[in-house]
Amino acid sequence: MAVAVRVIPCLDVDAGRVVKGINFEGLRDAGDPVELAHRYDNAGADELTFLDVTASSGNRETTFDVVRRTAEEVFIPLTVGGGVRGVAEVDKLLRFGADKASINTAAVARPDVINEISRHFGSQVLVLSVDARRTRPGSQPTPSGFEVTTHGGRTGTGIDAIEWAREAADRGIGEILLNSIDADGTKDGFDLELIRLVRAAVKVPIIASGGAGEPAHFPPAVAAGADAVLAASIFHWGPDNMMSQVKQAIRDAGFEVR
């Protein structure tokens, strides 16, 4: 039996404010994270993802106070990422109210941290955030044509995104938040090729992220293999009933949705 699709708003937070850009650049203010979290909870979101988008690049910890205040306002699972480097940060996030922790840059730098966190807390607590983009002209090509980036999409690694997803799944990651840097903020639709490639490589749940501009964009991502769909702009600046529109579009396409 297929598991019902989850619809997840994303709160990209910088200095305590929700921001959104295009291709991870040109960030503009979208509001207070606590207020938005409360709004999305009431609108029927299945989960929330809170990403401190400059925590790794700025070499600072996630804004724990905002996490605590956000967790107090919502009664749905909360995933928090940004600046997570190991067991200590995950432990603190869980104590401040997060249900899951998302890791990216630190795992690329030292993959063993995945094993350490999953052994300590269980795989269900750990989400691998993969910020993937197509390899650029002049850069070293990867087997799949997609490479992993770090530091909020600003730093290329030359690591093949599909192979990295497979390795992380083998190490004990609970699910993968698959962010398309190329599609991010464009509102042109999800990167279906990227989703299909990762789906073929791993059995863990995939959360598709990047590119949603209208409700019709969500069912193709599910058809490509996503277990959950995540978006920001469409919810931040769309009509108040956008959550229900998205869920209805997925339902109308023949998929079960929460």
CSV table of C-alpha atoms in Angstrom, one decimal:
chain,number,residue,atom,x,y,z
A,1,MET,CA,0.0,0.0,0.0
A,2,ALA,CA,1.4,3.4,-1.0
A,3,VAL,CA,2.0,5.9,1.8
A,4,ALA,CA,0.0,9.1,1.6
A,5,VAL,CA,1.9,12.0,0.1
A,6,ARG,CA,3.0,14.8,2.6
A,7,VAL,CA,2.8,18.5,1.7
A,8,ILE,CA,5.4,20.5,3.5
A,9,PRO,CA,5.9,24.3,3.5
A,10,CYS,CA,9.5,25.4,4.0
A,11,LEU,CA,10.7,28.3,6.1
A,12,ASP,CA,14.1,29.4,4.9
A,13,VAL,CA,15.3,31.6,7.8
A,14,ASP,CA,18.1,34.2,7.8
A,15,ALA,CA,18.7,36.3,10.9
A,16,GLY,CA,15.4,35.3,12.4
A,17,ARG,CA,13.3,36.1,9.3
A,18,VAL,CA,11.8,34.0,6.6
A,19,VAL,CA,13.4,34.7,3.2
A,20,LYS,CA,13.1,33.4,-0.3
A,21,GLY,CA,15.1,33.9,-3.5
A,22,ILE,CA,15.8,32.4,-6.9
A,23,ASN,CA,18.5,29.7,-7.3
A,24,PHE,CA,19.3,30.3,-3.6
A,25,GLU,CA,20.3,34.0,-4.4
A,26,GLY,CA,18.6,37.4,-4.1
A,27,LEU,CA,16.9,36.6,-0.9
A,28,ARG,CA,13.9,38.8,0.1
A,29,ASP,CA,11.9,39.0,3.3
A,30,ALA,CA,8.8,36.8,3.5
A,31,GLY,CA,7.8,37.3,7.2
A,32,ASP,CA,8.1,36.1,10.7
A,33,PRO,CA,8.8,32.3,11.0
A,34,VAL,CA,6.6,31.8,14.0
A,35,GLU,CA,3.6,33.6,12.4
A,36,LEU,CA,4.0,31.6,9.2
A,37,ALA,CA,4.4,28.3,11.0
A,38,HIS,CA,1.2,29.0,12.9
A,39,ARG,CA,-0.6,29.9,9.6
A,40,TYR,CA,0.6,26.7,7.8
A,41,ASP,CA,-0.3,24.5,10.7
A,42,ASN,CA,-3.9,25.9,10.6
A,43,ALA,CA,-4.0,25.5,6.8
A,44,GLY,CA,-3.4,21.8,7.0
A,45,ALA,CA,0.3,21.3,6.4
A,46,ASP,CA,1.5,17.8,7.1
A,47,GLU,CA,4.9,18.9,8.3
A,48,LEU,CA,7.1,22.0,8.4
A,49,THR,CA,10.8,22.3,7.4
A,50,PHE,CA,12.8,25.1,9.0
A,51,LEU,CA,16.2,25.8,7.3
A,52,ASP,CA,18.6,28.4,8.6
A,53,VAL,CA,20.0,29.1,5.2
A,54,THR,CA,23.2,31.0,6.3
A,55,ALA,CA,24.1,28.9,9.3
A,56,SER,CA,26.7,26.8,7.6
A,57,SER,CA,28.1,29.6,5.3
A,58,GLY,CA,28.2,32.0,8.3
A,59,ASN,CA,29.8,29.4,10.5
A,60,ARG,CA,27.2,29.9,13.3
A,61,GLU,CA,24.6,27.7,15.0
A,62,THR,CA,21.0,27.5,14.1
A,63,THR,CA,18.8,30.1,15.7
A,64,PHE,CA,17.6,27.9,18.6
A,65,ASP,CA,15.3,30.5,20.1
A,66,VAL,CA,13.3,30.8,16.8
A,67,VAL,CA,13.2,27.0,16.7
A,68,ARG,CA,11.8,26.9,20.2
A,69,ARG,CA,9.2,29.5,19.5
A,70,THR,CA,8.2,27.9,16.2
A,71,ALA,CA,7.8,24.5,17.9
A,72,GLU,CA,5.6,26.0,20.5
A,73,GLU,CA,3.2,27.2,17.8
A,74,VAL,CA,2.8,24.0,15.7
A,75,PHE,CA,1.4,20.6,16.4
A,76,ILE,CA,2.8,18.9,13.3
A,77,PRO,CA,6.3,17.4,12.8
A,78,LEU,CA,9.1,20.0,12.5
A,79,THR,CA,12.4,19.4,10.7
A,80,VAL,CA,15.2,21.8,11.4
A,81,GLY,CA,18.4,22.2,9.4
A,82,GLY,CA,21.3,24.6,9.0
A,83,GLY,CA,24.5,24.5,11.0
A,84,VAL,CA,23.9,20.9,12.2
A,85,ARG,CA,27.4,19.4,12.6
A,86,GLY,CA,26.9,16.3,14.8
A,87,VAL,CA,25.2,14.6,17.7
A,88,ALA,CA,25.4,17.6,20.0
A,89,GLU,CA,23.5,19.9,17.6
A,90,VAL,CA,20.8,17.3,16.9
A,91,ASP,CA,20.4,16.7,20.7
A,92,LYS,CA,19.9,20.4,21.3
A,93,LEU,CA,17.4,20.8,18.4
A,94,LEU,CA,15.3,17.9,19.7
A,95,ARG,CA,15.3,19.4,23.2
A,96,PHE,CA,14.2,22.8,21.7
A,97,GLY,CA,11.2,21.1,20.0
A,98,ALA,CA,12.4,19.8,16.6
A,99,ASP,CA,11.2,16.3,15.6
A,100,LYS,CA,13.9,15.8,13.0
A,101,ALA,CA,17.2,17.3,12.1
A,102,SER,CA,18.5,18.0,8.6
A,103,ILE,CA,22.2,17.8,7.7
A,104,ASN,CA,24.0,18.8,4.6
A,105,THR,CA,27.4,20.5,4.6
A,106,ALA,CA,28.8,18.7,7.7
A,107,ALA,CA,27.8,15.3,6.2
A,108,VAL,CA,29.6,16.1,2.9
A,109,ALA,CA,32.7,17.1,4.9
A,110,ARG,CA,32.6,14.0,7.1
A,111,PRO,CA,30.1,11.3,6.0
A,112,ASP,CA,30.7,9.3,9.2
A,113,VAL,CA,28.6,11.8,11.1
A,114,ILE,CA,25.5,10.2,9.4
A,115,ASN,CA,26.4,6.9,11.1
A,116,GLU,CA,27.0,8.6,14.4
A,117,ILE,CA,23.7,10.5,14.5
A,118,SER,CA,21.6,7.6,13.3
A,119,ARG,CA,23.1,5.2,15.8
A,120,HIS,CA,22.5,7.7,18.6
A,121,PHE,CA,19.0,8.8,17.8
A,122,GLY,CA,17.7,6.4,15.1
A,123,SER,CA,17.4,6.9,11.4
A,124,GLN,CA,13.9,8.4,11.7
A,125,VAL,CA,15.4,11.6,13.2
A,126,LEU,CA,17.9,12.4,10.4
A,127,VAL,CA,17.2,14.0,7.1
A,128,LEU,CA,19.9,14.4,4.5
A,129,SER,CA,19.5,17.7,2.6
A,130,VAL,CA,21.0,17.3,-0.9
A,131,ASP,CA,21.4,20.6,-2.7
A,132,ALA,CA,21.9,19.3,-6.2
A,133,ARG,CA,22.6,21.2,-9.5
A,134,ARG,CA,23.5,20.2,-13.0
A,135,THR,CA,27.2,20.3,-13.5
A,136,ARG,CA,28.3,23.7,-15.0
A,137,PRO,CA,30.2,24.1,-18.3
A,138,GLY,CA,33.9,23.8,-17.7
A,139,SER,CA,33.5,22.0,-14.4
A,140,GLN,CA,34.3,18.3,-13.8
A,141,PRO,CA,31.4,16.2,-15.1
A,142,THR,CA,29.7,13.7,-12.8
A,143,PRO,CA,28.3,10.3,-13.9
A,144,SER,CA,24.7,11.5,-13.4
A,145,GLY,CA,25.2,15.1,-14.6
A,146,PHE,CA,24.2,16.4,-11.1
A,147,GLU,CA,26.6,17.5,-8.4
A,148,VAL,CA,26.2,18.1,-4.7
A,149,THR,CA,26.6,21.7,-3.5
A,150,THR,CA,27.1,23.0,0.1
A,151,HIS,CA,26.9,26.3,2.0
A,152,GLY,CA,23.4,27.1,0.8
A,153,GLY,CA,24.1,26.2,-2.8
A,154,ARG,CA,27.1,28.5,-3.1
A,155,THR,CA,29.9,25.9,-3.2
A,156,GLY,CA,30.2,23.1,-5.7
A,157,THR,CA,31.8,19.8,-4.6
A,158,GLY,CA,32.2,17.8,-7.7
A,159,ILE,CA,30.5,14.9,-5.9
A,160,ASP,CA,27.9,13.0,-7.9
A,161,ALA,CA,24.5,13.8,-6.3
A,162,ILE,CA,23.0,10.4,-7.0
A,163,GLU,CA,25.9,8.4,-5.7
A,164,TRP,CA,25.9,10.6,-2.6
A,165,ALA,CA,22.2,10.0,-2.0
A,166,ARG,CA,22.9,6.2,-2.3
A,167,GLU,CA,25.8,6.3,0.1
A,168,ALA,CA,23.9,8.4,2.7
A,169,ALA,CA,21.0,5.9,2.6
A,170,ASP,CA,23.4,3.1,3.2
A,171,ARG,CA,24.9,4.9,6.1
A,172,GLY,CA,21.5,5.3,7.9
A,173,ILE,CA,19.8,8.5,6.7
A,174,GLY,CA,16.0,8.4,7.4
A,175,GLU,CA,14.9,10.4,4.3
A,176,ILE,CA,16.3,12.7,1.7
A,177,LEU,CA,15.3,16.4,1.2
A,178,LEU,CA,16.2,16.8,-2.5
A,179,ASN,CA,16.7,20.4,-3.4
A,180,SER,CA,17.1,21.4,-7.0
A,181,ILE,CA,19.3,24.5,-7.1
A,182,ASP,CA,18.5,25.0,-10.8
A,183,ALA,CA,14.7,25.0,-10.2
A,184,ASP,CA,14.7,26.8,-6.8
A,185,GLY,CA,12.4,29.8,-6.8
A,186,THR,CA,11.8,29.7,-10.6
A,187,LYS,CA,8.2,28.5,-10.3
A,188,ASP,CA,8.7,26.5,-13.4
A,189,GLY,CA,8.1,23.1,-11.8
A,190,PHE,CA,10.1,20.4,-10.0
A,191,ASP,CA,13.2,18.9,-11.6
A,192,LEU,CA,11.6,15.6,-12.5
A,193,GLU,CA,14.8,14.1,-14.0
A,194,LEU,CA,16.6,14.6,-10.7
A,195,ILE,CA,13.8,13.0,-8.7
A,196,ARG,CA,13.6,10.0,-11.0
A,197,LEU,CA,17.4,9.4,-10.7
A,198,VAL,CA,17.4,9.6,-6.9
A,199,ARG,CA,14.3,7.4,-6.7
A,200,ALA,CA,15.9,4.7,-8.7
A,201,ALA,CA,19.0,4.8,-6.4
A,202,VAL,CA,17.4,4.8,-2.9
A,203,LYS,CA,14.5,3.2,-1.0
A,204,VAL,CA,14.3,5.9,1.7
A,205,PRO,CA,11.6,8.5,1.4
A,206,ILE,CA,12.3,11.5,-0.9
A,207,ILE,CA,11.1,15.0,-0.2
A,208,ALA,CA,11.1,16.9,-3.5
A,209,SER,CA,12.0,20.6,-3.3
A,210,GLY,CA,12.5,23.5,-5.7
A,211,GLY,CA,10.5,24.9,-8.6
A,212,ALA,CA,6.8,24.7,-7.5
A,213,GLY,CA,4.8,27.6,-9.0
A,214,GLU,CA,1.3,26.3,-9.1
A,215,PRO,CA,-0.7,23.3,-7.8
A,216,ALA,CA,-0.4,21.5,-11.1
A,217,HIS,CA,3.4,21.2,-10.6
A,218,PHE,CA,3.0,18.8,-7.6
A,219,PRO,CA,1.5,15.6,-9.0
A,220,PRO,CA,4.3,15.1,-11.6
A,221,ALA,CA,6.8,15.2,-8.7
A,222,VAL,CA,4.9,12.5,-7.0
A,223,ALA,CA,4.7,10.5,-10.2
A,224,ALA,CA,8.5,10.8,-10.6
A,225,GLY,CA,9.0,9.2,-7.2
A,226,ALA,CA,8.6,11.8,-4.4
A,227,ASP,CA,7.0,10.7,-1.2
A,228,ALA,CA,6.6,14.3,-0.1
A,229,VAL,CA,6.6,17.7,-1.8
A,230,LEU,CA,8.1,20.8,-0.3
A,231,ALA,CA,7.7,24.4,-1.4
A,232,ALA,CA,8.1,27.9,-0.1
A,233,SER,CA,7.1,30.8,-2.5
A,234,ILE,CA,3.8,29.3,-3.5
A,235,PHE,CA,2.7,29.2,0.1
A,236,HIS,CA,4.3,32.4,1.3
A,237,TRP,CA,2.8,34.6,-1.4
A,238,GLY,CA,-0.1,32.5,-2.7
A,239,PRO,CA,-3.7,32.7,-1.7
A,240,ASP,CA,-4.8,31.5,1.8
A,241,ASN,CA,-6.2,28.3,0.4
A,242,MET,CA,-3.1,27.3,-1.5
A,243,MET,CA,-2.5,24.3,0.8
A,244,SER,CA,-5.9,22.8,0.0
A,245,GLN,CA,-5.4,23.6,-3.7
A,246,VAL,CA,-2.2,21.7,-3.8
A,247,LYS,CA,-3.6,18.7,-1.9
A,248,GLN,CA,-6.6,18.6,-4.2
A,249,ALA,CA,-4.4,18.6,-7.3
A,250,ILE,CA,-2.4,15.6,-5.9
A,251,ARG,CA,-5.7,13.8,-5.0
A,252,ASP,CA,-7.2,14.5,-8.5
A,253,ALA,CA,-4.1,12.9,-10.1
A,254,GLY,CA,-4.9,9.7,-8.3
A,255,PHE,CA,-2.5,9.9,-5.4
A,256,GLU,CA,-3.5,9.5,-1.7
A,257,VAL,CA,-2.6,12.6,0.3
A,258,ARG,CA,-2.8,13.3,4.0
